[in-house]
Amino acid sequence: MNENTCAACDSELDEHAIQVTIGGRAVEVCCEECAHKLREAELRP
Ligand SMILES: [Zn+2]
């Protein structure tokens, strides 16, 4: 299992990865745009 991929778009992560906490879980995304997508998704019912 590869954990070095973006939680939003499955791109490979590099040193620019951003850590986001979603539903109490820390995940990593490749860019601010993907972090935003995940946060938006979490807010949806
Ligand atoms: Zn991404």
PDB file of C-alpha atoms and ligand atoms in Angstrom:
ATOM      1  CA  MET A   1       0.000   0.000   0.000  1.00  0.00           C
ATOM      2  CA  ASN A   2       1.451   3.274  -1.113  1.00  0.00           C
ATOM      3  CA  GLU A   3       0.799   6.164   1.235  1.00  0.00           C
ATOM      4  CA  ASN A   4       2.718   8.654  -0.834  1.00  0.00           C
ATOM      5  CA  THR A   5      -0.176   9.667  -3.021  1.00  0.00           C
ATOM      6  CA  CYS A   6      -2.548  12.583  -2.851  1.00  0.00           C
ATOM      7  CA  ALA A   7      -5.780  11.754  -1.000  1.00  0.00           C
ATOM      8  CA  ALA A   8      -7.766  13.815  -3.508  1.00  0.00           C
ATOM      9  CA  CYS A   9      -6.299  13.153  -6.955  1.00  0.00           C
ATOM     10  CA  ASP A  10      -3.882  10.207  -6.436  1.00  0.00           C
ATOM     11  CA  SER A  11      -0.885  12.120  -7.727  1.00  0.00           C
ATOM     12  CA  GLU A  12       2.461  11.243  -6.223  1.00  0.00           C
ATOM     13  CA  LEU A  13       3.436  13.433  -3.300  1.00  0.00           C
ATOM     14  CA  ASP A  14       6.705  15.290  -3.054  1.00  0.00           C
ATOM     15  CA  GLU A  15       8.169  17.713  -0.535  1.00  0.00           C
ATOM     16  CA  HIS A  16       5.331  20.146  -1.285  1.00  0.00           C
ATOM     17  CA  ALA A  17       2.720  17.815   0.154  1.00  0.00           C
ATOM     18  CA  ILE A  18       0.223  19.424   2.496  1.00  0.00           C
ATOM     19  CA  GLN A  19      -1.174  17.640   5.525  1.00  0.00           C
ATOM     20  CA  VAL A  20      -4.915  18.018   6.096  1.00  0.00           C
ATOM     21  CA  THR A  21      -7.020  16.607   8.892  1.00  0.00           C
ATOM     22  CA  ILE A  22     -10.294  15.215   7.590  1.00  0.00           C
ATOM     23  CA  GLY A  23     -12.749  13.630   9.982  1.00  0.00           C
ATOM     24  CA  GLY A  24     -10.016  13.289  12.600  1.00  0.00           C
ATOM     25  CA  ARG A  25      -7.654  11.552  10.162  1.00  0.00           C
ATOM     26  CA  ALA A  26      -4.483  13.147   8.895  1.00  0.00           C
ATOM     27  CA  VAL A  27      -4.081  12.766   5.149  1.00  0.00           C
ATOM     28  CA  GLU A  28      -1.685  14.313   2.666  1.00  0.00           C
ATOM     29  CA  VAL A  29      -2.478  16.079  -0.568  1.00  0.00           C
ATOM     30  CA  CYS A  30      -0.320  17.388  -3.390  1.00  0.00           C
ATOM     31  CA  CYS A  31      -1.475  20.993  -3.431  1.00  0.00           C
ATOM     32  CA  GLU A  32      -3.664  23.604  -1.779  1.00  0.00           C
ATOM     33  CA  GLU A  33      -6.377  22.996  -4.385  1.00  0.00           C
ATOM     34  CA  CYS A  34      -6.694  19.343  -3.384  1.00  0.00           C
ATOM     35  CA  ALA A  35      -6.693  20.293   0.312  1.00  0.00           C
ATOM     36  CA  HIS A  36      -9.583  22.627  -0.431  1.00  0.00           C
ATOM     37  CA  LYS A  37     -11.487  19.874  -2.275  1.00  0.00           C
ATOM     38  CA  LEU A  38     -11.170  17.493   0.651  1.00  0.00           C
ATOM     39  CA  ARG A  39     -12.310  20.100   3.137  1.00  0.00           C
ATOM     40  CA  GLU A  40     -15.316  20.920   0.963  1.00  0.00           C
ATOM     41  CA  ALA A  41     -16.195  17.243   0.624  1.00  0.00           C
ATOM     42  CA  GLU A  42     -16.101  16.823   4.382  1.00  0.00           C
ATOM     43  CA  LEU A  43     -18.568  19.646   4.901  1.00  0.00           C
ATOM     44  CA  ARG A  44     -21.153  18.043   2.631  1.00  0.00           C
ATOM     45  CA  PRO A  45     -23.832  15.996   4.413  1.00  0.00           C
TER      46      PRO A  45
HETATM   47 ZN    ZN B   1      -3.834  16.259  -5.508  1.00  0.00          ZN
END
